[in-house]
Amino acid sequence: MLPQPGGGRKEYTDEQGKVVRVYEWFGYKAHLLVDAKHEVVLAWQITSAEGEGTGDGSVLAGLLEAARQLLPGGGCRRWRTTGRPTRWMPTGC
């Protein structure tokens, strides 16, 4: 079952405080943990587009645990970050 969709609004202003750009969003966020080498999704989670617990860092532990259950031998014990944007890569598999 999907969570309730959510939204938000971000306004960008100039030096005088006048709004020069508005960015609005509504809906969901799809969080994916993928094996980039083999182009396979290992784990996924759908959250609301707003609110606590919807950031990538908030769902990462659950995605890693789900991926560990799919990988041979219980998966990797360690993960490291690489580059920008942040990518999580298995080490010691």
PDB file of C-alpha atoms in Angstrom:
ATOM      1  CA  MET A   1       0.000   0.000   0.000  1.00  0.00           C
ATOM      2  CA  LEU A   2       1.346   3.422  -0.929  1.00  0.00           C
ATOM      3  CA  PRO A   3       1.739   6.184   1.657  1.00  0.00           C
ATOM      4  CA  GLN A   4      -0.282   9.373   1.291  1.00  0.00           C
ATOM      5  CA  PRO A   5       1.276  11.671  -1.330  1.00  0.00           C
ATOM      6  CA  GLY A   6       2.804  14.880  -0.079  1.00  0.00           C
ATOM      7  CA  GLY A   7       4.184  18.096  -1.442  1.00  0.00           C
ATOM      8  CA  GLY A   8       6.068  21.236  -0.737  1.00  0.00           C
ATOM      9  CA  ARG A   9       7.113  24.611  -2.037  1.00  0.00           C
ATOM     10  CA  LYS A  10      10.493  26.344  -2.239  1.00  0.00           C
ATOM     11  CA  GLU A  11      10.780  30.035  -3.123  1.00  0.00           C
ATOM     12  CA  TYR A  12      13.973  31.648  -4.371  1.00  0.00           C
ATOM     13  CA  THR A  13      14.378  35.394  -3.802  1.00  0.00           C
ATOM     14  CA  ASP A  14      16.706  38.108  -5.054  1.00  0.00           C
ATOM     15  CA  GLU A  15      18.659  40.604  -2.905  1.00  0.00           C
ATOM     16  CA  GLN A  16      15.559  42.766  -2.373  1.00  0.00           C
ATOM     17  CA  GLY A  17      13.475  39.817  -1.188  1.00  0.00           C
ATOM     18  CA  LYS A  18      11.389  39.590  -4.358  1.00  0.00           C
ATOM     19  CA  VAL A  19      10.442  36.024  -5.298  1.00  0.00           C
ATOM     20  CA  VAL A  20      12.176  35.228  -8.594  1.00  0.00           C
ATOM     21  CA  ARG A  21      11.498  31.500  -8.862  1.00  0.00           C
ATOM     22  CA  VAL A  22       9.119  29.020  -7.245  1.00  0.00           C
ATOM     23  CA  TYR A  23       9.627  25.261  -7.178  1.00  0.00           C
ATOM     24  CA  GLU A  24       6.657  23.115  -6.133  1.00  0.00           C
ATOM     25  CA  TRP A  25       6.314  19.354  -5.864  1.00  0.00           C
ATOM     26  CA  PHE A  26       3.644  16.822  -5.025  1.00  0.00           C
ATOM     27  CA  GLY A  27       3.595  13.047  -5.029  1.00  0.00           C
ATOM     28  CA  TYR A  28       6.042  10.327  -4.052  1.00  0.00           C
ATOM     29  CA  LYS A  29       9.768   9.593  -3.848  1.00  0.00           C
ATOM     30  CA  ALA A  30      11.177   6.351  -5.229  1.00  0.00           C
ATOM     31  CA  HIS A  31      14.283   5.202  -3.342  1.00  0.00           C
ATOM     32  CA  LEU A  32      16.330   2.618  -5.260  1.00  0.00           C
ATOM     33  CA  LEU A  33      19.404   0.576  -4.380  1.00  0.00           C
ATOM     34  CA  VAL A  34      20.851  -0.729  -7.646  1.00  0.00           C
ATOM     35  CA  ASP A  35      23.694  -2.902  -8.846  1.00  0.00           C
ATOM     36  CA  ALA A  36      25.042  -0.478 -11.449  1.00  0.00           C
ATOM     37  CA  LYS A  37      27.409  -3.047 -12.947  1.00  0.00           C
ATOM     38  CA  HIS A  38      24.618  -5.496 -13.760  1.00  0.00           C
ATOM     39  CA  GLU A  39      21.833  -2.874 -14.056  1.00  0.00           C
ATOM     40  CA  VAL A  40      19.574  -4.617 -11.540  1.00  0.00           C
ATOM     41  CA  VAL A  41      17.447  -3.083  -8.777  1.00  0.00           C
ATOM     42  CA  LEU A  42      18.332  -4.797  -5.478  1.00  0.00           C
ATOM     43  CA  ALA A  43      15.885  -2.971  -3.200  1.00  0.00           C
ATOM     44  CA  TRP A  44      13.299  -0.199  -3.423  1.00  0.00           C
ATOM     45  CA  GLN A  45      10.933   1.798  -1.248  1.00  0.00           C
ATOM     46  CA  ILE A  46       8.244   4.384  -2.021  1.00  0.00           C
ATOM     47  CA  THR A  47       7.719   7.271   0.422  1.00  0.00           C
ATOM     48  CA  SER A  48       5.724  10.490   0.466  1.00  0.00           C
ATOM     49  CA  ALA A  49       7.425  13.463  -1.184  1.00  0.00           C
ATOM     50  CA  GLU A  50       7.453  15.336   2.131  1.00  0.00           C
ATOM     51  CA  GLY A  51       7.780  14.798   5.846  1.00  0.00           C
ATOM     52  CA  GLU A  52      10.062  13.098   8.330  1.00  0.00           C
ATOM     53  CA  GLY A  53      11.604   9.807   7.317  1.00  0.00           C
ATOM     54  CA  THR A  54      11.374  10.426   3.578  1.00  0.00           C
ATOM     55  CA  GLY A  55      14.970  11.483   2.916  1.00  0.00           C
ATOM     56  CA  ASP A  56      17.395   9.083   1.268  1.00  0.00           C
ATOM     57  CA  GLY A  57      19.418   8.744   4.469  1.00  0.00           C
ATOM     58  CA  SER A  58      16.315   7.765   6.428  1.00  0.00           C
ATOM     59  CA  VAL A  59      15.511   4.754   4.251  1.00  0.00           C
ATOM     60  CA  LEU A  60      19.077   3.656   3.451  1.00  0.00           C
ATOM     61  CA  ALA A  61      19.427   1.161   6.312  1.00  0.00           C
ATOM     62  CA  GLY A  62      16.274  -0.669   5.244  1.00  0.00           C
ATOM     63  CA  LEU A  63      17.384  -0.773   1.610  1.00  0.00           C
ATOM     64  CA  LEU A  64      20.799  -2.156   2.563  1.00  0.00           C
ATOM     65  CA  GLU A  65      19.241  -4.840   4.740  1.00  0.00           C
ATOM     66  CA  ALA A  66      16.870  -5.880   1.952  1.00  0.00           C
ATOM     67  CA  ALA A  67      19.796  -6.092  -0.491  1.00  0.00           C
ATOM     68  CA  ARG A  68      21.868  -8.168   1.940  1.00  0.00           C
ATOM     69  CA  GLN A  69      19.127 -10.788   1.990  1.00  0.00           C
ATOM     70  CA  LEU A  70      19.256 -11.068  -1.816  1.00  0.00           C
ATOM     71  CA  LEU A  71      23.030 -11.293  -2.233  1.00  0.00           C
ATOM     72  CA  PRO A  72      24.859 -14.656  -2.060  1.00  0.00           C
ATOM     73  CA  GLY A  73      26.143 -15.580   1.387  1.00  0.00           C
ATOM     74  CA  GLY A  74      23.953 -13.007   3.099  1.00  0.00           C
ATOM     75  CA  GLY A  75      25.449 -10.122   1.169  1.00  0.00           C
ATOM     76  CA  CYS A  76      28.233  -7.743   2.002  1.00  0.00           C
ATOM     77  CA  ARG A  77      29.130  -6.759   5.514  1.00  0.00           C
ATOM     78  CA  ARG A  78      30.488  -3.303   4.637  1.00  0.00           C
ATOM     79  CA  TRP A  79      29.491  -0.523   2.296  1.00  0.00           C
ATOM     80  CA  ARG A  80      31.432   2.601   1.311  1.00  0.00           C
ATOM     81  CA  THR A  81      30.462   5.838  -0.376  1.00  0.00           C
ATOM     82  CA  THR A  82      31.994   6.928  -3.658  1.00  0.00           C
ATOM     83  CA  GLY A  83      31.788  10.128  -5.648  1.00  0.00           C
ATOM     84  CA  ARG A  84      29.113  12.733  -6.035  1.00  0.00           C
ATOM     85  CA  PRO A  85      26.238  12.094  -6.130  1.00  0.00           C
ATOM     86  CA  THR A  86      26.770   9.628  -3.306  1.00  0.00           C
ATOM     87  CA  ARG A  87      26.884   6.027  -4.408  1.00  0.00           C
ATOM     88  CA  TRP A  88      27.030   3.131  -1.977  1.00  0.00           C
ATOM     89  CA  MET A  89      29.345   0.349  -3.127  1.00  0.00           C
ATOM     90  CA  PRO A  90      29.842  -3.061  -1.476  1.00  0.00           C
ATOM     91  CA  THR A  91      33.286  -3.885  -0.131  1.00  0.00           C
ATOM     92  CA  GLY A  92      34.570  -7.170   1.201  1.00  0.00           C
ATOM     93  CA  CYS A  93      32.043  -9.342  -0.656  1.00  0.00           C
TER      94      CYS A  93
END
